PDB file of C-alpha atoms and ligand atoms in Angstrom:
ATOM      1  CA  UNK H 246      -8.607  -4.251 -40.417  1.00 96.00           C
ATOM      2  CA  UNK H 247     -11.995  -5.317 -39.039  1.00 98.00           C
ATOM      3  CA  UNK H 248     -15.092  -5.024 -41.231  1.00 98.00           C
ATOM      4  CA  UNK H 249     -16.674  -2.992 -38.467  1.00 98.00           C
ATOM      5  CA  UNK H 250     -15.144  -1.363 -35.457  1.00 98.00           C
ATOM      6  CA  UNK H 251     -17.412   0.567 -33.115  1.00 98.00           C
ATOM      7  CA  UNK H 252     -16.027   2.268 -30.036  1.00 98.00           C
ATOM      8  CA  UNK H 253     -18.028   3.796 -27.166  1.00 98.00           C
ATOM      9  CA  UNK H 254     -20.858   4.888 -29.433  1.00 98.00           C
ATOM     10  CA  UNK H 255     -23.530   6.954 -27.771  1.00 98.00           C
ATOM     11  CA  UNK H 256     -26.814   8.347 -28.983  1.00 98.00           C
ATOM     12  CA  UNK H 257     -29.185  10.573 -27.086  1.00 98.00           C
ATOM     13  CA  UNK H 258     -32.212  11.622 -29.114  1.00 97.00           C
ATOM     14  CA  UNK H 259     -33.723  15.119 -28.936  1.00 95.00           C
ATOM     15  CA  UNK H 260     -36.383  13.844 -26.556  1.00 96.00           C
ATOM     16  CA  UNK H 261     -33.707  12.741 -24.063  1.00 96.00           C
ATOM     17  CA  UNK H 262     -33.918   8.992 -24.781  1.00 97.00           C
ATOM     18  CA  UNK H 263     -30.472   7.415 -24.459  1.00 98.00           C
ATOM     19  CA  UNK H 264     -30.753   4.807 -27.214  1.00 98.00           C
ATOM     20  CA  UNK H 265     -27.023   3.856 -27.094  1.00 98.00           C
ATOM     21  CA  UNK H 266     -25.044   4.130 -23.888  1.00 98.00           C
ATOM     22  CA  UNK H 267     -21.490   3.373 -24.984  1.00 98.00           C
ATOM     23  CA  UNK H 268     -21.567   0.536 -27.487  1.00 98.00           C
ATOM     24  CA  UNK H 269     -18.280  -1.103 -28.522  1.00 98.00           C
ATOM     25  CA  UNK H 270     -18.187  -3.881 -31.104  1.00 96.00           C
ATOM     26  CA  UNK H 271     -15.840  -5.496 -33.614  1.00 97.00           C
ATOM     27  CA  UNK H 272     -16.927  -7.598 -36.567  1.00 98.00           C
ATOM     28  CA  UNK H 273     -14.246  -9.461 -38.529  1.00 97.00           C
ATOM     29  CA  UNK H 274     -14.190  -9.597 -42.356  1.00 98.00           C
ATOM     30  CA  UNK H 275     -16.191 -12.518 -43.736  1.00 98.00           C
ATOM     31  CA  UNK H 276     -18.252 -12.949 -40.597  1.00 98.00           C
ATOM     32  CA  UNK H 277     -21.997 -13.538 -40.493  1.00 97.00           C
ATOM     33  CA  UNK H 278     -22.768 -11.533 -37.396  1.00 97.00           C
ATOM     34  CA  UNK H 279     -26.014 -11.282 -35.439  1.00 95.00           C
ATOM     35  CA  UNK H 280     -27.068  -8.253 -33.420  1.00 96.00           C
ATOM     36  CA  UNK H 281     -29.812  -9.600 -31.222  1.00 94.00           C
ATOM     37  CA  UNK H 282     -32.007  -7.602 -28.866  1.00 93.00           C
ATOM     38  CA  UNK H 283     -35.577  -6.920 -27.847  1.00 91.00           C
ATOM     39  CA  UNK H 284     -37.631  -4.069 -29.284  1.00 91.00           C
ATOM     40  CA  UNK H 285     -36.274  -0.744 -28.110  1.00 94.00           C
ATOM     41  CA  UNK H 286     -32.777  -2.099 -27.348  1.00 96.00           C
ATOM     42  CA  UNK H 287     -31.041   0.254 -29.786  1.00 96.00           C
ATOM     43  CA  UNK H 288     -30.493  -1.944 -32.859  1.00 95.00           C
ATOM     44  CA  UNK H 289     -32.052   0.426 -35.360  1.00 93.00           C
ATOM     45  CA  UNK H 290     -30.246   3.358 -33.838  1.00 96.00           C
ATOM     46  CA  UNK H 291     -26.917   1.571 -34.258  1.00 96.00           C
ATOM     47  CA  UNK H 292     -27.739   0.558 -37.845  1.00 95.00           C
ATOM     48  CA  UNK H 293     -28.931   4.121 -38.521  1.00 94.00           C
ATOM     49  CA  UNK H 294     -25.570   5.508 -37.381  1.00 96.00           C
ATOM     50  CA  UNK H 295     -23.660   2.959 -39.507  1.00 95.00           C
ATOM     51  CA  UNK H 296     -25.707   3.863 -42.560  1.00 92.00           C
ATOM     52  CA  UNK H 297     -25.473   7.613 -41.907  1.00 90.00           C
ATOM     53  CA  UNK H 298     -29.189   8.106 -41.306  1.00 90.00           C
ATOM     54  CA  UNK H 299     -28.679   8.991 -37.666  1.00 94.00           C
ATOM     55  CA  UNK H 300     -25.921  11.150 -36.182  1.00 95.00           C
ATOM     56  CA  UNK H 301     -24.143   9.659 -33.177  1.00 97.00           C
ATOM     57  CA  UNK H 302     -23.820  11.878 -30.095  1.00 97.00           C
ATOM     58  CA  UNK H 303     -20.256  10.620 -29.496  1.00 98.00           C
ATOM     59  CA  UNK H 304     -17.954   7.700 -30.180  1.00 98.00           C
ATOM     60  CA  UNK H 305     -16.338   6.221 -33.258  1.00 96.00           C
ATOM     61  CA  UNK H 306     -17.390   3.850 -36.006  1.00 97.00           C
ATOM     62  CA  UNK H 307     -15.165   2.545 -38.788  1.00 98.00           C
ATOM     63  CA  UNK H 308     -16.017   0.279 -41.726  1.00 98.00           C
ATOM     64  CA  UNK H 309     -12.922  -1.490 -43.065  1.00 98.00           C
ATOM     65  CA  UNK H 310     -10.826   1.238 -41.467  1.00 98.00           C
ATOM     66  CA  UNK H 311     -12.854   4.104 -42.952  1.00 98.00           C
ATOM     67  CA  UNK H 312     -14.397   6.454 -40.399  1.00 97.00           C
ATOM     68  CA  UNK H 313     -18.137   7.008 -40.839  1.00 96.00           C
ATOM     69  CA  UNK H 314     -17.839  10.475 -39.350  1.00 93.00           C
ATOM     70  CA  UNK H 315     -14.676  11.708 -41.045  1.00 94.00           C
ATOM     71  CA  UNK H 316     -15.187  10.042 -44.398  1.00 95.00           C
ATOM     72  CA  UNK H 317     -18.879   9.413 -44.769  1.00 94.00           C
ATOM     73  CA  UNK H 318     -19.145   8.976 -48.534  1.00 93.00           C
ATOM     74  CA  UNK H 319     -16.196   6.523 -48.711  1.00 96.00           C
ATOM     75  CA  UNK H 320     -17.729   4.558 -45.828  1.00 96.00           C
ATOM     76  CA  UNK H 321     -21.124   4.477 -47.561  1.00 95.00           C
ATOM     77  CA  UNK H 322     -19.523   2.978 -50.670  1.00 96.00           C
ATOM     78  CA  UNK H 323     -18.572  -0.049 -48.546  1.00 97.00           C
ATOM     79  CA  UNK H 324     -21.993  -0.668 -47.011  1.00 97.00           C
ATOM     80  CA  UNK H 325     -25.212  -2.122 -48.352  1.00 97.00           C
ATOM     81  CA  UNK H 326     -28.302  -1.622 -46.244  1.00 96.00           C
ATOM     82  CA  UNK H 327     -31.547  -3.599 -46.236  1.00 94.00           C
ATOM     83  CA  UNK H 328     -33.916  -1.570 -44.099  1.00 91.00           C
ATOM     84  CA  UNK H 329     -36.732  -2.962 -42.012  1.00 87.00           C
ATOM     85  CA  UNK H 330     -39.533  -1.383 -44.014  1.00 89.00           C
ATOM     86  CA  UNK H 331     -40.071  -1.595 -47.736  1.00 91.00           C
ATOM     87  CA  UNK H 332     -39.160   1.887 -48.837  1.00 93.00           C
ATOM     88  CA  UNK H 333     -38.889   1.894 -52.619  1.00 96.00           C
ATOM     89  CA  UNK H 334     -41.470   3.637 -54.793  1.00 97.00           C
ATOM     90  CA  UNK H 335     -44.062   0.954 -55.593  1.00 97.00           C
ATOM     91  CA  UNK H 336     -44.820   2.583 -58.959  1.00 98.00           C
ATOM     92  CA  UNK H 337     -41.255   2.247 -60.146  1.00 98.00           C
ATOM     93  CA  UNK H 338     -39.901  -0.865 -61.827  1.00 98.00           C
ATOM     94  CA  UNK H 339     -37.311  -3.106 -60.150  1.00 98.00           C
ATOM     95  CA  UNK H 340     -34.804  -2.483 -62.911  1.00 98.00           C
ATOM     96  CA  UNK H 341     -35.109   1.286 -62.514  1.00 98.00           C
ATOM     97  CA  UNK H 342     -35.042   1.055 -58.725  1.00 98.00           C
ATOM     98  CA  UNK H 343     -31.698  -0.765 -58.923  1.00 98.00           C
ATOM     99  CA  UNK H 344     -30.239   1.482 -61.649  1.00 98.00           C
ATOM    100  CA  UNK H 345     -31.195   4.620 -59.719  1.00 97.00           C
ATOM    101  CA  UNK H 346     -29.592   3.235 -56.576  1.00 97.00           C
ATOM    102  CA  UNK H 347     -26.381   2.646 -58.534  1.00 97.00           C
ATOM    103  CA  UNK H 348     -26.566   6.253 -59.761  1.00 96.00           C
ATOM    104  CA  UNK H 349     -26.630   7.354 -56.129  1.00 93.00           C
ATOM    105  CA  UNK H 350     -23.214   5.717 -55.767  1.00 94.00           C
ATOM    106  CA  UNK H 351     -21.906   7.384 -58.885  1.00 95.00           C
ATOM    107  CA  UNK H 352     -21.906   4.209 -60.956  1.00 96.00           C
ATOM    108  CA  UNK H 353     -22.320   4.852 -64.692  1.00 96.00           C
ATOM    109  CA  UNK H 354     -25.473   3.842 -66.614  1.00 96.00           C
ATOM    110  CA  UNK H 355     -23.857   0.918 -68.506  1.00 97.00           C
ATOM    111  CA  UNK H 356     -22.322  -0.652 -65.399  1.00 98.00           C
ATOM    112  CA  UNK H 357     -25.544   0.057 -63.457  1.00 98.00           C
ATOM    113  CA  UNK H 358     -27.583  -1.829 -66.040  1.00 98.00           C
ATOM    114  CA  UNK H 359     -25.179  -4.775 -65.953  1.00 98.00           C
ATOM    115  CA  UNK H 360     -25.380  -4.965 -62.180  1.00 98.00           C
ATOM    116  CA  UNK H 361     -29.174  -4.551 -62.079  1.00 98.00           C
ATOM    117  CA  UNK H 362     -29.525  -7.488 -64.453  1.00 98.00           C
ATOM    118  CA  UNK H 363     -27.021  -9.580 -62.501  1.00 97.00           C
ATOM    119  CA  UNK H 364     -28.623  -9.106 -59.075  1.00 97.00           C
ATOM    120  CA  UNK H 365     -32.224  -9.171 -60.278  1.00 97.00           C
ATOM    121  CA  UNK H 366     -31.426 -12.535 -61.914  1.00 96.00           C
ATOM    122  CA  UNK H 367     -29.644 -13.849 -58.806  1.00 94.00           C
ATOM    123  CA  UNK H 368     -32.645 -12.878 -56.717  1.00 93.00           C
ATOM    124  CA  UNK H 369     -35.049 -14.469 -59.204  1.00 92.00           C
ATOM    125  CA  UNK H 370     -36.695 -11.184 -60.093  1.00 95.00           C
ATOM    126  CA  UNK H 371     -35.581 -10.792 -63.683  1.00 97.00           C
ATOM    127  CA  UNK H 372     -38.948 -11.742 -65.215  1.00 97.00           C
ATOM    128  CA  UNK H 373     -40.503  -8.935 -63.148  1.00 97.00           C
ATOM    129  CA  UNK H 374     -37.735  -6.389 -63.774  1.00 98.00           C
ATOM    130  CA  UNK H 375     -39.919  -4.184 -65.989  1.00 98.00           C
ATOM    131  CA  UNK H 376     -43.205  -4.436 -64.080  1.00 97.00           C
ATOM    132  CA  UNK H 377     -44.172  -1.893 -61.453  1.00 98.00           C
ATOM    133  CA  UNK H 378     -42.903  -2.981 -58.022  1.00 98.00           C
ATOM    134  CA  UNK H 379     -46.428  -2.895 -56.577  1.00 97.00           C
ATOM    135  CA  UNK H 380     -47.202  -5.978 -58.697  1.00 95.00           C
ATOM    136  CA  UNK H 381     -44.555  -8.063 -56.877  1.00 94.00           C
ATOM    137  CA  UNK H 382     -45.425 -10.527 -54.110  1.00 90.00           C
ATOM    138  CA  UNK H 383     -44.288  -9.762 -50.585  1.00 87.00           C
ATOM    139  CA  UNK H 384     -41.332 -12.103 -50.928  1.00 87.00           C
ATOM    140  CA  UNK H 385     -40.288 -10.542 -54.196  1.00 92.00           C
ATOM    141  CA  UNK H 386     -40.404  -7.088 -52.654  1.00 93.00           C
ATOM    142  CA  UNK H 387     -38.069  -8.294 -49.901  1.00 91.00           C
ATOM    143  CA  UNK H 388     -35.701  -9.778 -52.449  1.00 93.00           C
ATOM    144  CA  UNK H 389     -35.794  -6.519 -54.385  1.00 96.00           C
ATOM    145  CA  UNK H 390     -34.640  -4.721 -51.221  1.00 95.00           C
ATOM    146  CA  UNK H 391     -31.619  -7.056 -51.207  1.00 95.00           C
ATOM    147  CA  UNK H 392     -30.913  -6.575 -54.924  1.00 97.00           C
ATOM    148  CA  UNK H 393     -30.991  -2.803 -54.464  1.00 98.00           C
ATOM    149  CA  UNK H 394     -28.585  -3.058 -51.488  1.00 97.00           C
ATOM    150  CA  UNK H 395     -26.150  -5.010 -53.690  1.00 98.00           C
ATOM    151  CA  UNK H 396     -25.813  -2.344 -56.372  1.00 98.00           C
ATOM    152  CA  UNK H 397     -22.608  -0.838 -54.920  1.00 97.00           C
ATOM    153  CA  UNK H 398     -21.302  -4.397 -54.365  1.00 97.00           C
ATOM    154  CA  UNK H 399     -20.810  -3.719 -50.673  1.00 98.00           C
ATOM    155  CA  UNK H 400     -18.099  -5.353 -48.581  1.00 98.00           C
ATOM    156  CA  UNK H 401     -20.491  -5.132 -45.621  1.00 98.00           C
ATOM    157  CA  UNK H 402     -24.184  -6.000 -46.011  1.00 98.00           C
ATOM    158  CA  UNK H 403     -26.445  -4.950 -43.132  1.00 97.00           C
ATOM    159  CA  UNK H 404     -29.919  -6.389 -42.793  1.00 94.00           C
ATOM    160  CA  UNK H 405     -32.152  -4.666 -40.224  1.00 91.00           C
ATOM    161  CA  UNK H 406     -34.797  -7.169 -39.101  1.00 86.00           C
ATOM    162  CA  UNK H 407     -35.419  -8.051 -42.708  1.00 80.00           C
ATOM    163  CA  UNK H 408     -37.837 -10.881 -41.946  1.00 76.00           C
ATOM    164  CA  UNK H 409     -40.159  -9.199 -39.461  1.00 71.00           C
ATOM    165  CA  UNK H 410     -43.635 -10.364 -40.441  1.00 71.00           C
ATOM    166  CA  UNK H 411     -42.343 -12.431 -43.365  1.00 77.00           C
ATOM    167  CA  UNK H 412     -43.337 -16.073 -43.828  1.00 80.00           C
ATOM    168  CA  UNK H 413     -40.964 -19.047 -43.714  1.00 81.00           C
ATOM    169  CA  UNK H 414     -40.808 -19.621 -47.463  1.00 81.00           C
ATOM    170  CA  UNK H 415     -39.815 -16.021 -48.130  1.00 80.00           C
ATOM    171  CA  UNK H 416     -37.208 -16.096 -45.345  1.00 83.00           C
ATOM    172  CA  UNK H 417     -35.671 -19.177 -46.851  1.00 84.00           C
ATOM    173  CA  UNK H 418     -35.256 -17.566 -50.237  1.00 83.00           C
ATOM    174  CA  UNK H 419     -33.682 -14.498 -48.668  1.00 86.00           C
ATOM    175  CA  UNK H 420     -31.247 -16.507 -46.598  1.00 88.00           C
ATOM    176  CA  UNK H 421     -30.248 -18.626 -49.525  1.00 89.00           C
ATOM    177  CA  UNK H 422     -28.947 -15.565 -51.340  1.00 92.00           C
ATOM    178  CA  UNK H 423     -27.411 -13.879 -48.300  1.00 93.00           C
ATOM    179  CA  UNK H 424     -25.600 -17.092 -47.263  1.00 94.00           C
ATOM    180  CA  UNK H 425     -24.226 -17.345 -50.784  1.00 95.00           C
ATOM    181  CA  UNK H 426     -22.770 -13.838 -50.850  1.00 96.00           C
ATOM    182  CA  UNK H 427     -21.358 -14.403 -47.334  1.00 97.00           C
ATOM    183  CA  UNK H 428     -19.686 -17.585 -48.562  1.00 96.00           C
ATOM    184  CA  UNK H 429     -18.261 -15.540 -51.438  1.00 96.00           C
ATOM    185  CA  UNK H 430     -16.629 -13.182 -48.925  1.00 96.00           C
ATOM    186  CA  UNK H 431     -19.138 -10.401 -48.097  1.00 97.00           C
ATOM    187  CA  UNK H 432     -19.413  -9.636 -44.395  1.00 98.00           C
ATOM    188  CA  UNK H 433     -23.014  -9.760 -43.209  1.00 97.00           C
ATOM    189  CA  UNK H 434     -24.603  -8.190 -40.126  1.00 97.00           C
ATOM    190  CA  UNK H 435     -28.155  -9.189 -39.283  1.00 94.00           C
ATOM    191  CA  UNK H 436     -30.266  -7.552 -36.610  1.00 92.00           C
ATOM    192  CA  UNK H 437     -33.124  -9.601 -35.238  1.00 87.00           C
ATOM    193  CA  UNK H 438     -35.120 -10.287 -32.120  1.00 84.00           C
ATOM    194  CA  UNK H 439     -35.403 -13.973 -32.948  1.00 83.00           C
ATOM    195  CA  UNK H 440     -32.510 -16.089 -31.639  1.00 86.00           C
ATOM    196  CA  UNK H 441     -33.719 -19.032 -33.719  1.00 85.00           C
ATOM    197  CA  UNK H 442     -33.098 -17.095 -36.910  1.00 83.00           C
ATOM    198  CA  UNK H 443     -29.642 -15.896 -35.882  1.00 87.00           C
ATOM    199  CA  UNK H 444     -28.735 -19.328 -34.532  1.00 89.00           C
ATOM    200  CA  UNK H 445     -29.032 -21.018 -37.934  1.00 86.00           C
ATOM    201  CA  UNK H 446     -27.146 -18.398 -39.884  1.00 89.00           C
ATOM    202  CA  UNK H 447     -24.673 -16.495 -37.767  1.00 94.00           C
ATOM    203  CA  UNK H 448     -21.213 -17.394 -36.473  1.00 95.00           C
ATOM    204  CA  UNK H 449     -20.865 -14.604 -33.959  1.00 97.00           C
ATOM    205  CA  UNK H 450     -23.374 -12.652 -31.968  1.00 96.00           C
ATOM    206  CA  UNK H 451     -23.735  -9.550 -29.837  1.00 96.00           C
ATOM    207  CA  UNK H 452     -26.749  -9.111 -27.606  1.00 95.00           C
ATOM    208  CA  UNK H 453     -27.884  -5.534 -27.004  1.00 96.00           C
ATOM    209  CA  UNK H 454     -30.272  -4.419 -24.328  1.00 97.00           C
ATOM    210  CA  UNK H 455     -31.208  -0.941 -23.134  1.00 97.00           C
ATOM    211  CA  UNK H 456     -28.460   0.601 -25.287  1.00 98.00           C
ATOM    212  CA  UNK H 457     -25.658  -1.619 -24.012  1.00 98.00           C
ATOM    213  CA  UNK H 458     -23.921  -4.728 -25.355  1.00 97.00           C
ATOM    214  CA  UNK H 459     -24.580  -7.343 -22.697  1.00 95.00           C
ATOM    215  CA  UNK H 460     -22.949 -10.302 -24.429  1.00 93.00           C
ATOM    216  CA  UNK H 461     -20.586 -10.708 -27.399  1.00 94.00           C
ATOM    217  CA  UNK H 462     -19.457 -14.221 -28.251  1.00 94.00           C
ATOM    218  CA  UNK H 463     -19.500 -16.985 -30.798  1.00 94.00           C
ATOM    219  CA  UNK H 464     -22.877 -18.523 -31.570  1.00 93.00           C
ATOM    220  CA  UNK H 465     -21.476 -21.908 -30.519  1.00 92.00           C
ATOM    221  CA  UNK H 466     -20.523 -20.803 -27.038  1.00 92.00           C
ATOM    222  CA  UNK H 467     -23.740 -18.835 -26.572  1.00 90.00           C
ATOM    223  CA  UNK H 468     -25.810 -21.899 -27.447  1.00 90.00           C
ATOM    224  CA  UNK H 469     -23.740 -24.107 -25.102  1.00 90.00           C
ATOM    225  CA  UNK H 470     -24.634 -21.869 -22.162  1.00 84.00           C
ATOM    226  CA  UNK H 471     -28.415 -22.019 -22.815  1.00 75.00           C
TER     227      UNK H 471
HETATM  228  P1  LIG D 733     -32.155  13.616 -33.593  1.00 91.48           P
HETATM  229  O1  LIG D 733     -31.581  13.666 -32.213  1.00 91.48           O
HETATM  230  O2  LIG D 733     -31.449  12.615 -34.451  1.00 91.48           O
HETATM  231  O3  LIG D 733     -32.307  14.957 -34.240  1.00 91.48           O
HETATM  232  P2  LIG D 733     -34.948  13.710 -32.886  1.00 91.48           P
HETATM  233  O4  LIG D 733     -35.081  13.448 -31.433  1.00 91.48           O
HETATM  234  O5  LIG D 733     -35.058  15.100 -33.355  1.00 91.48           O
HETATM  235  O6  LIG D 733     -33.630  13.000 -33.425  1.00 91.48           O
HETATM  236  O7  LIG D 733     -36.104  12.802 -33.580  1.00 91.48           O
HETATM  237  C1  LIG D 733     -36.096  12.505 -34.962  1.00 91.48           C
HETATM  238  C2  LIG D 733     -37.458  12.087 -35.400  1.00 91.48           C
HETATM  239  O8  LIG D 733     -37.867  10.848 -34.781  1.00 91.48           O
HETATM  240  C3  LIG D 733     -38.505  13.089 -35.000  1.00 91.48           C
HETATM  241  O9  LIG D 733     -39.341  13.299 -36.123  1.00 91.48           O
HETATM  242  C4  LIG D 733     -39.247  12.453 -33.851  1.00 91.48           C
HETATM  243  O10 LIG D 733     -40.618  12.844 -33.867  1.00 91.48           O
HETATM  244  C5  LIG D 733     -39.138  11.000 -34.172  1.00 91.48           C
HETATM  245  N1  LIG D 733     -39.284  10.197 -32.918  1.00 91.48           N
HETATM  246  C6  LIG D 733     -39.369  10.660 -31.677  1.00 91.48           C
HETATM  247  N2  LIG D 733     -39.457   9.702 -30.783  1.00 91.48           N
HETATM  248  C7  LIG D 733     -39.440   8.524 -31.449  1.00 91.48           C
HETATM  249  C8  LIG D 733     -39.465   7.162 -31.067  1.00 91.48           C
HETATM  250  N3  LIG D 733     -39.556   6.759 -29.795  1.00 91.48           N
HETATM  251  N4  LIG D 733     -39.325   6.236 -31.999  1.00 91.48           N
HETATM  252  C9  LIG D 733     -39.213   6.612 -33.299  1.00 91.48           C
HETATM  253  N5  LIG D 733     -39.214   7.873 -33.721  1.00 91.48           N
HETATM  254  C10 LIG D 733     -39.309   8.826 -32.835  1.00 91.48           C
HETATM  255  P1  LIG D 734     -34.601  -1.362 -31.680  1.00 91.48           P
HETATM  256  O1  LIG D 734     -34.235  -1.182 -33.119  1.00 91.48           O
HETATM  257  O2  LIG D 734     -33.695  -2.324 -30.987  1.00 91.48           O
HETATM  258  O3  LIG D 734     -36.055  -1.670 -31.484  1.00 91.48           O
HETATM  259  P2  LIG D 734     -34.303   1.507 -31.514  1.00 91.48           P
HETATM  260  O4  LIG D 734     -32.921   1.895 -31.843  1.00 91.48           O
HETATM  261  O5  LIG D 734     -35.361   1.696 -32.525  1.00 91.48           O
HETATM  262  O6  LIG D 734     -34.351   0.041 -30.931  1.00 91.48           O
HETATM  263  O7  LIG D 734     -34.793   2.366 -30.231  1.00 91.48           O
HETATM  264  C1  LIG D 734     -33.963   2.528 -29.071  1.00 91.48           C
HETATM  265  C2  LIG D 734     -34.640   3.558 -28.176  1.00 91.48           C
HETATM  266  O8  LIG D 734     -34.586   4.841 -28.781  1.00 91.48           O
HETATM  267  C3  LIG D 734     -36.096   3.313 -27.896  1.00 91.48           C
HETATM  268  O9  LIG D 734     -36.391   3.735 -26.605  1.00 91.48           O
HETATM  269  C4  LIG D 734     -36.795   4.188 -28.916  1.00 91.48           C
HETATM  270  O10 LIG D 734     -38.103   4.547 -28.531  1.00 91.48           O
HETATM  271  C5  LIG D 734     -35.880   5.393 -29.002  1.00 91.48           C
HETATM  272  N1  LIG D 734     -35.876   6.035 -30.326  1.00 91.48           N
HETATM  273  C6  LIG D 734     -35.642   5.442 -31.512  1.00 91.48           C
HETATM  274  N2  LIG D 734     -35.639   6.333 -32.508  1.00 91.48           N
HETATM  275  C7  LIG D 734     -35.908   7.528 -31.945  1.00 91.48           C
HETATM  276  C8  LIG D 734     -36.035   8.865 -32.448  1.00 91.48           C
HETATM  277  N3  LIG D 734     -35.888   9.141 -33.732  1.00 91.48           N
HETATM  278  N4  LIG D 734     -36.279   9.842 -31.562  1.00 91.48           N
HETATM  279  C9  LIG D 734     -36.412   9.553 -30.263  1.00 91.48           C
HETATM  280  N5  LIG D 734     -36.304   8.349 -29.712  1.00 91.48           N
HETATM  281  C10 LIG D 734     -36.051   7.345 -30.539  1.00 91.48           C
END
């Protein structure tokens, strides 16, 4: 079973904008996959559908064989999402942010605390675990977004333009962790509008434009055509 299988996915918003015009896509388990496209191409809409924040107008999406439409909660257990914008409560503490996220997935307090410690340590945030999140640097906030997304130990980690407006040092520390969990077997999908970023990290790539996939190939063969 593929990690992600999307078939003829369409989304028309209430204002009539056709954000996705029949998107089909397959991502294999273990892949580090890039979804590249300019602003307005439909990346966030697609990620929104995969993470159940947006309802598709038609089409199918399955995560490791589990339908997002028919079996939403089981599908959500398999996905970790790092959204574009920092969206945790800045007055909460990283440890609590992670534990609360685990609670959302029905993970018990003891296990939640174990995981929070594990991922906050791996993301070099443990010494800040009990300080309010607003005290963290920009890079630490980004790493906290990743730690939070790891709390359900997802088989598929989706990062939606996670480095927009983030400096090189911070990017490097994010990619170090994400590459590590990919090497350990987690499938990763990264959306970006920078080819340079995708090029260094990703094995396969789909290019989306105006709601359609216009290219879907290995990074190697894409780069050889440029
Ligand atoms: P849905 O079809 O999922 O119900 P809607 O068209 O009702 O979506 O819009 C959802 C929300 O997104 C609304 O609050 C709307 O104001 C907002 N919105 C509308 N246009 C845009 C846009 N171009 N980009 C981002 N958000 C938008
Ligand atoms: P990307 O993430 O690639 O920048 P989006 O999925 O955000 O693209 O947007 C695709 C298209 O859908 C754009 O034309 C955008 O304005 C529109 N759009 C996005 N969200 C909404 C919304 N909630 N309501 C209406 N239109 C939207």
